[in-house]
Every structure is written in C-alpha cells, then in structure tokens.
Amino acid sequence: MAAFSSCENRSYSVRLLSQESFDTTLNGKKVGLYTLKNANGLVVQVTNYGARVVSLWVPCKGDSLVDVVWGYPSIKSYLAATDCYSGPIVGRFGNRIGKGCFAINGKGYKLSLNDHGNHLHGGSNGFWSRVWDVESDSSSSVNPSITLSYLSPDGEEGYPGDLKITVKYILTETNRLKVEYAATTSKPTVVNPTSHIYFNLHGNTARSICSHVLQIRASSFTPTDSLLIPTGEIASAIGTPLDFNQPTPIGKRIGEPYQPLIYGKGYDHNWVLAKPLGKVDVVAAVFEPSTGVEMLVATDQPGLQFYSGNFMNGKDVGKYGQKHLYRSGIALETQNFPDAPNHPNFPSAFLEPGQVYKQSTYYEFRLRK
Ligand code: GAL
C-alpha cells in the first residue's frame, strides 16, 4: 500500500503494482512500469509492453480510491494471459479487417489472419505485443504524462510502409486520463489505433459490468455478419437494444433475441457517433451505482466500439487475486469504423506519406454520491 496526499490534504491508500514485477527485457528491449499521479490522488500505471495501462485509481464512495482497470499483477502474467488485449494500444488497425484484405491505389495487401479468417487488432503480433520506446516521462510534473513510441516496419503483419506512432498518456488535474495519438508513414497505408482498456467501475473483476449504467450519444451503428465484419450498411439503433441515448443498465437488454446481439454474443458493436468529425466531444458515460464512479468518454473519432466482455471466460485471476468473471470488463474503443479500408462510405483510414494521423481521446472520472 502507498499513501498519497491530495490537494485537500486527505490521504488515500492505493495498492501500487511494483516496478520489480514489470522489470524485464523482451526481444532485447527493456520493459518497465511508470506511475503518474495527480494532485487529487488519482494514479495511473503504464507499462511500455504494448503501451498498456495496467491500473487506474479514481475516487469512489467512502472517501477512497478504487482501481477501475481490469488486468494482471506482473509482466509474467500479461505474457501468459488468456486475454492479450487487456489495456494496450491495439493496431496498426484496431478492430477487424475482413479476410485481412484491402487495396491501395489498385494494389492488394494481405494481412495476417488471427480471428476466424479475419484480421483483428493489428494481428497476432500487433502493437499490443510490442515493447514501445519511452520518449519522455514527466511523471513528477503538474498534469503528469508519459510519451511512448513504436516504429512498425514496412511489411509488419502485412501492412505497407514504416509507420511511426506515438501515444502520450496525460493524467490531468481535472481527473482526465488523456490519450493523444500521432502517426506518420513512409508509404501509403491504413491506420486505426485505439486504447483497449477494460474498465470495471466496481474496482472488482469478480463483479459483472452488467450493472453499469451506460449512455452512448449515437443513433446508428454498423451492422455486421456473424464474424463481426461490417456489411457496409449504417443502420438505425433507435428503439433497438443498441439505443443507449438514455442511460440504461448494460444487463437490461443484453440477452434480447436481436440478431446483432446474437452475432456479438452480447454487445460488441461500432456506434456511429452523433457529433462533427474531428471535434473532441463527450460521446459516452458509464456509471456504477454501488461505487458512485462515473466515467465520461470524449473523442474526436467517428466511431465507438462497445464490447461487453463476452469472450471473458471467468477462468483467470486478476491483480488482487480476484477472478476475472465473464463480462467483468467493458471496452469503449474510440476509433474509425471496423473494416473501413473496404467501405468507401466509411470515413477514410488511409494515411499517405507527409500526412499526420492524429487522435485525441480522454476518460474523465467523477464521483456521484
Ligand atoms: C474487442 C472486439 C471483440 C473481441 C475483444 C477481445 O475489441 O470487439 O470482438 O475480439 O476485443 O477479446
């Protein structure tokens, strides 16, 4: 346990993961653990293995803090994990590309296939599995931050062009975890990175996220086939179990016999966000009544994939010895639409040399009493 003083001079206890349990060398590169804390006592811990958020302590009822990030206690357990997408940046293209195929200027590309004949989250050795370089670590400043970068070589997982990506995590004094992305390429390519943190606002992965109350500002979504590849259609969500315009408990309609829910085995869909493209705006809010923790999600991206942990198998054990239950984590992935390179009616995911890909997203934490 470590104690931190907040700006009001209150003392909060958090169970920090230890540096030693993340110190290692993978493929010749050093892996470490970095801790940022703000003046209100919030703490985020990040490892450069996959540019991954491994813990995030936020205010909850009872005048204390709770860790809302689903994950494991050490690098060893991340390497052995049944769910490799817990907390990292996924890419080069987060989400799915049908059959792993796309074309640029008439030339076809074939990506590695790691999901029932499709390409998911950048492939079997996507960004989530790479050791990122630590560009700067301003953990002791106001609005502490860490900047990580990764150079993805031409041809990696089948993608064209050397892609240099940087991700900056900033913990603001306004209780936001900001994630700022930038990427450039040496050849025309596709790019769609996203943060794949699983949140559990109970602070306990032995409790289901079905009690979380969710709101998403979106009237439509991108329907898929049974393997979750978009058909290219943009369909109305209004009046369906995918309509979260009014705050609704996740578990309320998750079992309804609605075809997209059957294909997703629960929620696993991309919502078309109702906001101007490129403007950072709040697009979703999640609230857990028992802890009072509320999280707002804001982004400049056109889409939000909400995944309700339907593939979590309840078998493995989390950071504090608790079970990782079925549906014990929620991912809210701010992104371009899945399979965008294959649908001219979706926002473009192509990046040319000389252009800079940028994304700005934040998660803001509030306590509702
Ligand atoms: C989500 C995806 C799910 C599943 C999960 C990882 O982003 O939408 O279908 O693949 O990642 O288990």
mmCIF file of C-alpha atoms and ligand atoms in Angstrom:
data_model
loop_
_atom_site.group_PDB
_atom_site.id
_atom_site.type_symbol
_atom_site.label_atom_id
_atom_site.label_comp_id
_atom_site.label_asym_id
_atom_site.label_seq_id
_atom_site.Cartn_x
_atom_site.Cartn_y
_atom_site.Cartn_z
ATOM 1 C CA MET A 1 0.000 0.000 0.000
ATOM 2 C CA ALA A 2 1.218 3.527 -0.739
ATOM 3 C CA ALA A 3 -0.294 6.676 0.705
ATOM 4 C CA PHE A 4 -0.642 9.894 -1.282
ATOM 5 C CA SER A 5 -1.801 13.282 -0.105
ATOM 6 C CA SER A 6 -4.458 15.036 -2.180
ATOM 7 C CA CYS A 7 -4.641 18.806 -2.682
ATOM 8 C CA GLU A 8 -7.149 18.936 0.200
ATOM 9 C CA ASN A 9 -4.518 17.177 2.289
ATOM 10 C CA ARG A 10 -6.515 13.981 2.526
ATOM 11 C CA SER A 11 -4.559 10.786 2.441
ATOM 12 C CA TYR A 12 -5.635 7.989 0.095
ATOM 13 C CA SER A 13 -4.362 4.449 0.046
ATOM 14 C CA VAL A 14 -3.672 2.731 -3.244
ATOM 15 C CA ARG A 15 -2.109 -0.644 -3.897
ATOM 16 C CA LEU A 16 0.543 0.179 -6.468
ATOM 17 C CA LEU A 17 1.848 -2.585 -8.702
ATOM 18 C CA SER A 18 5.556 -2.954 -8.056
ATOM 19 C CA GLN A 19 8.217 -1.800 -10.518
ATOM 20 C CA GLU A 20 10.101 -5.078 -9.976
ATOM 21 C CA SER A 21 7.221 -7.160 -11.235
ATOM 22 C CA PHE A 22 7.403 -5.374 -14.621
ATOM 23 C CA ASP A 23 11.195 -5.015 -14.965
ATOM 24 C CA THR A 24 12.382 -7.361 -17.687
ATOM 25 C CA THR A 25 13.889 -7.481 -21.184
ATOM 26 C CA LEU A 26 11.853 -8.711 -24.163
ATOM 27 C CA ASN A 27 13.397 -9.139 -27.606
ATOM 28 C CA GLY A 28 16.374 -7.095 -26.445
ATOM 29 C CA LYS A 29 14.259 -4.160 -25.219
ATOM 30 C CA LYS A 30 13.755 -3.044 -21.641
ATOM 31 C CA VAL A 31 10.263 -3.246 -20.169
ATOM 32 C CA GLY A 32 9.311 -1.131 -17.182
ATOM 33 C CA LEU A 33 6.429 0.293 -15.192
ATOM 34 C CA TYR A 34 5.691 4.020 -14.982
ATOM 35 C CA THR A 35 3.489 5.693 -12.385
ATOM 36 C CA LEU A 36 1.731 9.029 -12.833
ATOM 37 C CA LYS A 37 -0.239 10.701 -10.053
ATOM 38 C CA ASN A 38 -2.114 13.980 -9.909
ATOM 39 C CA ALA A 39 -2.744 16.384 -7.038
ATOM 40 C CA ASN A 40 -6.169 14.824 -6.319
ATOM 41 C CA GLY A 41 -4.615 11.435 -5.551
ATOM 42 C CA LEU A 42 -5.513 9.716 -8.853
ATOM 43 C CA VAL A 43 -2.878 7.277 -10.056
ATOM 44 C CA VAL A 44 -2.304 5.608 -13.421
ATOM 45 C CA GLN A 45 0.318 2.926 -14.055
ATOM 46 C CA VAL A 46 1.539 2.216 -17.584
ATOM 47 C CA THR A 47 3.982 -0.339 -18.950
ATOM 48 C CA ASN A 48 5.768 0.110 -22.286
ATOM 49 C CA TYR A 49 4.886 -3.530 -23.133
ATOM 50 C CA GLY A 50 2.057 -2.751 -25.557
ATOM 51 C CA ALA A 51 1.835 0.880 -24.274
ATOM 52 C CA ARG A 52 -0.541 -0.663 -21.771
ATOM 53 C CA VAL A 53 -2.496 0.891 -18.901
ATOM 54 C CA VAL A 54 -2.295 -1.590 -16.013
ATOM 55 C CA SER A 55 -4.012 0.310 -13.217
ATOM 56 C CA LEU A 56 -6.023 3.477 -12.680
ATOM 57 C CA TRP A 57 -7.152 4.600 -9.235
ATOM 58 C CA VAL A 58 -10.105 7.010 -9.161
ATOM 59 C CA PRO A 59 -12.370 8.417 -6.420
ATOM 60 C CA CYS A 60 -15.241 6.256 -5.194
ATOM 61 C CA LYS A 61 -17.816 6.339 -2.381
ATOM 62 C CA GLY A 62 -16.445 6.086 1.173
ATOM 63 C CA ASP A 63 -13.858 8.801 0.558
ATOM 64 C CA SER A 64 -11.435 6.387 -1.037
ATOM 65 C CA LEU A 65 -9.998 5.347 -4.380
ATOM 66 C CA VAL A 66 -10.669 2.252 -6.469
ATOM 67 C CA ASP A 67 -8.701 0.670 -9.351
ATOM 68 C CA VAL A 68 -11.043 0.609 -12.373
ATOM 69 C CA VAL A 69 -8.703 -1.176 -14.802
ATOM 70 C CA TRP A 70 -9.034 -4.928 -15.455
ATOM 71 C CA GLY A 71 -5.638 -6.588 -15.610
ATOM 72 C CA TYR A 72 -2.854 -8.666 -14.190
ATOM 73 C CA PRO A 73 -0.202 -8.106 -11.480
ATOM 74 C CA SER A 74 3.060 -8.581 -13.434
ATOM 75 C CA ILE A 75 4.680 -8.736 -16.852
ATOM 76 C CA LYS A 76 4.872 -12.510 -16.429
ATOM 77 C CA SER A 77 1.109 -12.756 -16.036
ATOM 78 C CA TYR A 78 0.487 -10.398 -19.006
ATOM 79 C CA LEU A 79 2.673 -12.629 -21.178
ATOM 80 C CA ALA A 80 0.742 -15.734 -20.075
ATOM 81 C CA ALA A 81 -2.703 -14.049 -20.191
ATOM 82 C CA THR A 82 -5.679 -15.673 -21.893
ATOM 83 C CA ASP A 83 -6.820 -12.183 -22.971
ATOM 84 C CA CYS A 84 -3.904 -10.394 -24.606
ATOM 85 C CA TYR A 85 -5.923 -7.233 -25.287
ATOM 86 C CA SER A 86 -6.183 -6.041 -21.688
ATOM 87 C CA GLY A 87 -5.150 -2.389 -21.517
ATOM 88 C CA PRO A 88 -2.838 -1.887 -24.538
ATOM 89 C CA ILE A 89 -2.908 0.233 -27.663
ATOM 90 C CA VAL A 90 -4.115 -2.063 -30.439
ATOM 91 C CA GLY A 91 -3.186 -1.520 -34.083
ATOM 92 C CA ARG A 92 -1.864 -0.737 -36.672
ATOM 93 C CA PHE A 93 -5.576 -1.230 -37.399
ATOM 94 C CA GLY A 94 -7.625 -1.788 -34.233
ATOM 95 C CA ASN A 95 -10.792 -3.880 -34.717
ATOM 96 C CA ARG A 96 -11.400 -6.135 -37.745
ATOM 97 C CA ILE A 97 -10.481 -6.133 -41.423
ATOM 98 C CA GLY A 98 -12.488 -8.710 -43.387
ATOM 99 C CA LYS A 99 -10.284 -11.592 -44.657
ATOM 100 C CA GLY A 100 -7.319 -9.310 -43.830
ATOM 101 C CA CYS A 101 -7.520 -7.826 -47.343
ATOM 102 C CA PHE A 102 -7.616 -4.288 -48.665
ATOM 103 C CA ALA A 103 -6.250 -2.347 -51.633
ATOM 104 C CA ILE A 104 -4.466 0.972 -52.009
ATOM 105 C CA ASN A 105 -4.308 2.564 -55.474
ATOM 106 C CA GLY A 106 -5.258 -0.784 -57.022
ATOM 107 C CA LYS A 107 -2.549 -2.783 -55.212
ATOM 108 C CA GLY A 108 -3.866 -5.522 -52.904
ATOM 109 C CA TYR A 109 -2.475 -6.212 -49.433
ATOM 110 C CA LYS A 110 -2.970 -9.312 -47.312
ATOM 111 C CA LEU A 111 -2.630 -9.014 -43.546
ATOM 112 C CA SER A 112 -2.028 -11.793 -41.021
ATOM 113 C CA LEU A 113 -5.206 -13.621 -40.048
ATOM 114 C CA ASN A 114 -5.832 -14.145 -36.337
ATOM 115 C CA ASP A 115 -9.622 -14.194 -35.937
ATOM 116 C CA HIS A 116 -11.602 -16.865 -37.842
ATOM 117 C CA GLY A 117 -10.001 -15.962 -41.181
ATOM 118 C CA ASN A 118 -10.112 -12.227 -40.464
ATOM 119 C CA HIS A 119 -7.582 -9.712 -39.142
ATOM 120 C CA LEU A 120 -8.136 -8.394 -35.588
ATOM 121 C CA HIS A 121 -6.408 -5.619 -33.601
ATOM 122 C CA GLY A 122 -3.314 -5.466 -35.820
ATOM 123 C CA GLY A 123 -2.659 -9.217 -35.990
ATOM 124 C CA SER A 124 -1.025 -11.913 -33.901
ATOM 125 C CA ASN A 125 1.899 -9.591 -33.153
ATOM 126 C CA GLY A 126 0.159 -6.240 -33.256
ATOM 127 C CA PHE A 127 1.165 -3.097 -31.327
ATOM 128 C CA TRP A 128 -0.227 -4.654 -28.141
ATOM 129 C CA SER A 129 2.637 -7.220 -28.164
ATOM 130 C CA ARG A 130 5.491 -4.811 -28.920
ATOM 131 C CA VAL A 131 7.864 -3.145 -26.499
ATOM 132 C CA TRP A 132 7.451 0.592 -27.069
ATOM 133 C CA ASP A 133 10.210 3.197 -26.580
ATOM 134 C CA VAL A 134 9.789 5.653 -23.735
ATOM 135 C CA GLU A 135 10.267 9.070 -25.368
ATOM 136 C CA SER A 136 9.628 11.152 -22.256
ATOM 137 C CA ASP A 137 8.425 10.593 -18.735
ATOM 138 C CA SER A 138 7.184 13.707 -16.913
ATOM 139 C CA SER A 139 5.678 11.792 -14.038
ATOM 140 C CA SER A 140 6.530 14.346 -11.397
ATOM 141 C CA SER A 141 5.066 17.446 -13.067
ATOM 142 C CA VAL A 142 1.598 19.034 -12.908
ATOM 143 C CA ASN A 143 -0.573 17.110 -15.431
ATOM 144 C CA PRO A 144 1.970 14.237 -15.385
ATOM 145 C CA SER A 145 2.486 12.413 -18.663
ATOM 146 C CA ILE A 146 4.401 9.709 -20.463
ATOM 147 C CA THR A 147 5.079 9.546 -24.204
ATOM 148 C CA LEU A 148 5.681 6.186 -25.858
ATOM 149 C CA SER A 149 6.567 5.441 -29.463
ATOM 150 C CA TYR A 150 6.840 2.452 -31.741
ATOM 151 C CA LEU A 151 8.281 2.110 -35.232
ATOM 152 C CA SER A 152 6.331 -0.527 -37.115
ATOM 153 C CA PRO A 153 8.459 -1.639 -40.075
ATOM 154 C CA ASP A 154 7.239 -1.908 -43.661
ATOM 155 C CA GLY A 155 5.544 -5.278 -44.120
ATOM 156 C CA GLU A 156 4.925 -5.966 -40.416
ATOM 157 C CA GLU A 157 1.772 -8.120 -40.166
ATOM 158 C CA GLY A 158 1.349 -7.385 -43.898
ATOM 159 C CA TYR A 159 0.925 -3.591 -43.639
ATOM 160 C CA PRO A 160 2.754 -1.360 -46.129
ATOM 161 C CA GLY A 161 5.104 1.424 -45.000
ATOM 162 C CA ASP A 162 7.242 2.157 -41.956
ATOM 163 C CA LEU A 163 4.745 3.609 -39.509
ATOM 164 C CA LYS A 164 5.973 5.695 -36.583
ATOM 165 C CA ILE A 165 3.353 6.027 -33.871
ATOM 166 C CA THR A 166 3.488 7.994 -30.634
ATOM 167 C CA VAL A 167 0.989 7.798 -27.798
ATOM 168 C CA LYS A 168 1.010 10.264 -24.922
ATOM 169 C CA TYR A 169 -0.865 9.474 -21.703
ATOM 170 C CA ILE A 170 -1.597 12.562 -19.598
ATOM 171 C CA LEU A 171 -3.229 12.464 -16.182
ATOM 172 C CA THR A 172 -4.735 15.930 -15.786
ATOM 173 C CA GLU A 173 -5.536 17.807 -12.609
ATOM 174 C CA THR A 174 -9.178 17.741 -13.812
ATOM 175 C CA ASN A 175 -9.183 13.919 -13.345
ATOM 176 C CA ARG A 176 -8.910 13.060 -17.011
ATOM 177 C CA LEU A 177 -6.742 10.362 -18.498
ATOM 178 C CA LYS A 178 -5.988 11.831 -21.916
ATOM 179 C CA VAL A 179 -4.619 9.704 -24.753
ATOM 180 C CA GLU A 180 -3.060 11.646 -27.628
ATOM 181 C CA TYR A 181 -2.025 9.675 -30.718
ATOM 182 C CA ALA A 182 0.078 10.699 -33.746
ATOM 183 C CA ALA A 183 1.414 8.610 -36.633
ATOM 184 C CA THR A 184 3.321 9.092 -39.885
ATOM 185 C CA THR A 185 4.178 6.659 -42.668
ATOM 186 C CA SER A 186 6.800 6.165 -45.382
ATOM 187 C CA LYS A 187 4.300 4.609 -47.871
ATOM 188 C CA PRO A 188 0.501 4.814 -48.267
ATOM 189 C CA THR A 189 -1.024 2.624 -45.552
ATOM 190 C CA VAL A 190 -4.032 2.219 -43.242
ATOM 191 C CA VAL A 191 -4.104 3.194 -39.574
ATOM 192 C CA ASN A 192 -6.678 2.972 -36.778
ATOM 193 C CA PRO A 193 -5.099 2.577 -33.335
ATOM 194 C CA THR A 194 -7.229 2.519 -30.204
ATOM 195 C CA SER A 195 -6.872 2.026 -26.478
ATOM 196 C CA HIS A 196 -8.169 -1.351 -25.358
ATOM 197 C CA ILE A 197 -8.520 -0.765 -21.621
ATOM 198 C CA TYR A 198 -11.167 -2.939 -19.973
ATOM 199 C CA PHE A 199 -12.879 -0.861 -17.298
ATOM 200 C CA ASN A 200 -14.659 -2.280 -14.279
ATOM 201 C CA LEU A 201 -16.157 0.545 -12.224
ATOM 202 C CA HIS A 202 -16.757 -1.762 -9.253
ATOM 203 C CA GLY A 203 -12.987 -1.943 -8.951
ATOM 204 C CA ASN A 204 -13.524 -5.671 -8.643
ATOM 205 C CA THR A 205 -13.451 -8.033 -11.602
ATOM 206 C CA ALA A 206 -15.350 -10.643 -9.594
ATOM 207 C CA ARG A 207 -18.371 -8.381 -10.235
ATOM 208 C CA SER A 208 -20.107 -8.087 -13.589
ATOM 209 C CA ILE A 209 -20.256 -4.883 -15.634
ATOM 210 C CA CYS A 210 -23.922 -5.630 -16.404
ATOM 211 C CA SER A 211 -24.949 -3.296 -13.538
ATOM 212 C CA HIS A 212 -23.049 -0.358 -15.085
ATOM 213 C CA VAL A 213 -25.397 2.287 -16.485
ATOM 214 C CA LEU A 214 -24.280 3.291 -19.973
ATOM 215 C CA GLN A 215 -25.132 6.187 -22.255
ATOM 216 C CA ILE A 216 -23.837 6.492 -25.841
ATOM 217 C CA ARG A 217 -24.598 9.516 -27.982
ATOM 218 C CA ALA A 218 -25.346 7.735 -31.247
ATOM 219 C CA SER A 219 -28.424 6.962 -33.306
ATOM 220 C CA SER A 220 -26.879 4.419 -35.653
ATOM 221 C CA PHE A 221 -24.375 1.590 -35.839
ATOM 222 C CA THR A 222 -22.543 -0.518 -38.428
ATOM 223 C CA PRO A 223 -24.239 -3.974 -38.644
ATOM 224 C CA THR A 224 -22.001 -6.969 -39.220
ATOM 225 C CA ASP A 225 -22.085 -10.586 -40.351
ATOM 226 C CA SER A 226 -21.769 -13.426 -37.837
ATOM 227 C CA LEU A 227 -17.960 -12.958 -37.662
ATOM 228 C CA LEU A 228 -18.399 -9.269 -36.800
ATOM 229 C CA ILE A 229 -17.279 -7.939 -40.195
ATOM 230 C CA PRO A 230 -19.352 -4.878 -41.204
ATOM 231 C CA THR A 231 -21.763 -5.327 -44.095
ATOM 232 C CA GLY A 232 -21.145 -1.681 -45.078
ATOM 233 C CA GLU A 233 -24.641 -0.659 -44.032
ATOM 234 C CA ILE A 234 -25.288 2.101 -41.487
ATOM 235 C CA ALA A 235 -28.449 1.151 -39.586
ATOM 236 C CA SER A 236 -30.620 2.983 -37.082
ATOM 237 C CA ALA A 237 -30.154 1.975 -33.429
ATOM 238 C CA ILE A 238 -33.226 3.901 -32.278
ATOM 239 C CA GLY A 239 -35.692 1.732 -30.372
ATOM 240 C CA THR A 240 -33.382 -1.322 -30.510
ATOM 241 C CA PRO A 241 -31.301 -2.806 -27.637
ATOM 242 C CA LEU A 242 -28.399 -0.814 -29.136
ATOM 243 C CA ASP A 243 -30.114 2.503 -28.372
ATOM 244 C CA PHE A 244 -28.211 3.937 -25.386
ATOM 245 C CA ASN A 245 -29.283 7.544 -25.856
ATOM 246 C CA GLN A 246 -30.993 7.243 -22.467
ATOM 247 C CA PRO A 247 -28.737 5.936 -19.657
ATOM 248 C CA THR A 248 -29.513 2.184 -19.389
ATOM 249 C CA PRO A 249 -28.017 -0.673 -17.349
ATOM 250 C CA ILE A 250 -25.888 -2.798 -19.687
ATOM 251 C CA GLY A 251 -27.561 -6.017 -18.475
ATOM 252 C CA LYS A 252 -31.117 -4.827 -19.128
ATOM 253 C CA ARG A 253 -31.369 -5.827 -22.812
ATOM 254 C CA ILE A 254 -28.126 -7.757 -23.415
ATOM 255 C CA GLY A 255 -29.931 -11.113 -23.688
ATOM 256 C CA GLU A 256 -32.677 -9.999 -26.079
ATOM 257 C CA PRO A 257 -33.127 -12.106 -29.236
ATOM 258 C CA TYR A 258 -31.946 -9.269 -31.510
ATOM 259 C CA GLN A 259 -29.752 -10.515 -34.397
ATOM 260 C CA PRO A 260 -26.812 -8.089 -33.835
ATOM 261 C CA LEU A 261 -26.725 -9.110 -30.140
ATOM 262 C CA ILE A 262 -26.764 -12.779 -31.140
ATOM 263 C CA TYR A 263 -23.841 -12.250 -33.539
ATOM 264 C CA GLY A 264 -21.954 -10.247 -30.873
ATOM 265 C CA LYS A 265 -22.753 -12.762 -28.084
ATOM 266 C CA GLY A 266 -23.720 -9.573 -26.236
ATOM 267 C CA TYR A 267 -22.599 -6.028 -27.018
ATOM 268 C CA ASP A 268 -19.713 -5.920 -29.492
ATOM 269 C CA HIS A 269 -20.659 -3.226 -31.991
ATOM 270 C CA ASN A 270 -19.467 0.004 -33.524
ATOM 271 C CA TRP A 271 -21.685 3.028 -32.918
ATOM 272 C CA VAL A 272 -21.677 5.907 -35.414
ATOM 273 C CA LEU A 273 -21.137 8.898 -33.154
ATOM 274 C CA ALA A 274 -23.543 11.839 -33.369
ATOM 275 C CA LYS A 275 -21.028 14.672 -33.474
ATOM 276 C CA PRO A 276 -18.978 16.611 -36.004
ATOM 277 C CA LEU A 277 -15.976 14.633 -37.280
ATOM 278 C CA GLY A 278 -12.664 15.728 -35.799
ATOM 279 C CA LYS A 279 -14.152 17.607 -32.810
ATOM 280 C CA VAL A 280 -13.419 16.272 -29.307
ATOM 281 C CA ASP A 281 -16.774 15.805 -27.588
ATOM 282 C CA VAL A 282 -18.224 13.615 -24.847
ATOM 283 C CA VAL A 283 -19.694 10.577 -26.614
ATOM 284 C CA ALA A 284 -20.395 8.144 -23.753
ATOM 285 C CA ALA A 285 -20.855 7.983 -19.979
ATOM 286 C CA VAL A 286 -20.715 4.930 -17.699
ATOM 287 C CA PHE A 287 -21.833 4.917 -14.071
ATOM 288 C CA GLU A 288 -21.720 2.227 -11.390
ATOM 289 C CA PRO A 289 -24.325 2.960 -8.673
ATOM 290 C CA SER A 290 -22.663 0.831 -5.972
ATOM 291 C CA THR A 291 -19.320 2.707 -6.056
ATOM 292 C CA GLY A 292 -20.575 6.062 -7.393
ATOM 293 C CA VAL A 293 -17.805 6.010 -10.033
ATOM 294 C CA GLU A 294 -18.750 7.759 -13.251
ATOM 295 C CA MET A 295 -16.576 7.831 -16.363
ATOM 296 C CA LEU A 296 -17.107 10.124 -19.337
ATOM 297 C CA VAL A 297 -15.519 9.241 -22.674
ATOM 298 C CA ALA A 298 -14.682 12.043 -25.105
ATOM 299 C CA THR A 299 -13.053 11.714 -28.515
ATOM 300 C CA ASP A 300 -12.598 13.252 -31.945
ATOM 301 C CA GLN A 301 -13.111 9.857 -33.624
ATOM 302 C CA PRO A 302 -16.163 8.920 -35.749
ATOM 303 C CA GLY A 303 -16.869 5.567 -34.053
ATOM 304 C CA LEU A 304 -17.067 3.833 -30.691
ATOM 305 C CA GLN A 305 -16.813 0.059 -30.322
ATOM 306 C CA PHE A 306 -18.516 -1.035 -27.118
ATOM 307 C CA TYR A 307 -17.547 -4.593 -26.139
ATOM 308 C CA SER A 308 -19.109 -6.102 -23.009
ATOM 309 C CA GLY A 309 -16.509 -8.802 -22.245
ATOM 310 C CA ASN A 310 -18.463 -11.617 -23.890
ATOM 311 C CA PHE A 311 -15.332 -13.703 -24.509
ATOM 312 C CA MET A 312 -14.070 -13.440 -20.924
ATOM 313 C CA ASN A 313 -14.070 -16.984 -19.659
ATOM 314 C CA GLY A 314 -14.105 -16.487 -15.888
ATOM 315 C CA LYS A 315 -11.058 -18.702 -15.514
ATOM 316 C CA ASP A 316 -8.069 -16.494 -14.861
ATOM 317 C CA VAL A 317 -7.188 -14.436 -11.838
ATOM 318 C CA GLY A 318 -6.636 -10.689 -11.678
ATOM 319 C CA LYS A 319 -4.271 -8.247 -9.976
ATOM 320 C CA TYR A 320 -5.552 -8.594 -6.444
ATOM 321 C CA GLY A 321 -6.299 -12.322 -6.509
ATOM 322 C CA GLN A 322 -9.913 -11.884 -7.590
ATOM 323 C CA LYS A 323 -11.407 -13.902 -10.505
ATOM 324 C CA HIS A 324 -11.848 -12.273 -13.885
ATOM 325 C CA LEU A 325 -15.526 -13.073 -14.249
ATOM 326 C CA TYR A 326 -17.467 -13.454 -17.522
ATOM 327 C CA ARG A 327 -18.406 -9.892 -18.564
ATOM 328 C CA SER A 328 -16.236 -8.274 -15.915
ATOM 329 C CA GLY A 329 -14.749 -5.621 -18.185
ATOM 330 C CA ILE A 330 -16.085 -3.102 -20.674
ATOM 331 C CA ALA A 331 -14.054 -1.741 -23.585
ATOM 332 C CA LEU A 332 -15.067 1.575 -25.131
ATOM 333 C CA GLU A 333 -12.816 1.817 -28.155
ATOM 334 C CA THR A 334 -12.683 5.233 -29.810
ATOM 335 C CA GLN A 335 -11.824 4.623 -33.436
ATOM 336 C CA ASN A 336 -12.603 4.690 -37.115
ATOM 337 C CA PHE A 337 -15.192 2.126 -38.225
ATOM 338 C CA PRO A 338 -14.135 -1.548 -38.402
ATOM 339 C CA ASP A 339 -13.151 -2.696 -41.903
ATOM 340 C CA ALA A 340 -13.090 0.973 -43.033
ATOM 341 C CA PRO A 341 -10.492 0.326 -45.800
ATOM 342 C CA ASN A 342 -13.065 -1.858 -47.588
ATOM 343 C CA HIS A 343 -16.056 0.512 -47.423
ATOM 344 C CA PRO A 344 -15.825 3.764 -49.379
ATOM 345 C CA ASN A 345 -18.895 5.072 -47.473
ATOM 346 C CA PHE A 346 -16.999 4.831 -44.123
ATOM 347 C CA PRO A 347 -14.560 7.563 -43.012
ATOM 348 C CA SER A 348 -11.135 7.074 -44.617
ATOM 349 C CA ALA A 349 -8.493 5.099 -42.711
ATOM 350 C CA PHE A 350 -5.790 5.689 -45.339
ATOM 351 C CA LEU A 351 -2.628 7.596 -44.466
ATOM 352 C CA GLU A 352 -0.212 8.987 -47.064
ATOM 353 C CA PRO A 353 3.453 9.957 -46.578
ATOM 354 C CA GLY A 354 3.570 13.606 -45.471
ATOM 355 C CA GLN A 355 0.213 13.361 -43.649
ATOM 356 C CA VAL A 356 -0.058 13.039 -39.849
ATOM 357 C CA TYR A 357 -2.678 10.760 -38.308
ATOM 358 C CA LYS A 358 -3.963 12.238 -35.054
ATOM 359 C CA GLN A 359 -6.426 11.118 -32.420
ATOM 360 C CA SER A 360 -7.413 12.774 -29.168
ATOM 361 C CA THR A 361 -9.454 10.901 -26.557
ATOM 362 C CA TYR A 362 -9.988 11.273 -22.826
ATOM 363 C CA TYR A 363 -11.660 9.403 -19.977
ATOM 364 C CA GLU A 364 -12.884 11.680 -17.173
ATOM 365 C CA PHE A 365 -13.685 10.402 -13.691
ATOM 366 C CA ARG A 366 -16.272 11.837 -11.338
ATOM 367 C CA LEU A 367 -17.832 10.688 -8.109
ATOM 368 C CA ARG A 368 -21.644 10.722 -7.974
ATOM 369 C CA LYS A 369 -22.854 10.478 -4.397
HETATM 370 C C1 GAL B 1 -12.861 -6.365 -28.864
HETATM 371 C C2 GAL B 1 -13.577 -6.982 -30.028
HETATM 372 C C3 GAL B 1 -14.119 -8.307 -29.556
HETATM 373 C C4 GAL B 1 -13.017 -9.183 -29.011
HETATM 374 C C5 GAL B 1 -12.223 -8.415 -27.970
HETATM 375 C C6 GAL B 1 -11.012 -9.167 -27.494
HETATM 376 O O1 GAL B 1 -12.342 -5.123 -29.235
HETATM 377 O O2 GAL B 1 -14.585 -6.124 -30.477
HETATM 378 O O3 GAL B 1 -14.802 -8.951 -30.601
HETATM 379 O O4 GAL B 1 -12.191 -9.599 -30.059
HETATM 380 O O5 GAL B 1 -11.789 -7.197 -28.482
HETATM 381 O O6 GAL B 1 -11.337 -10.372 -26.904
#
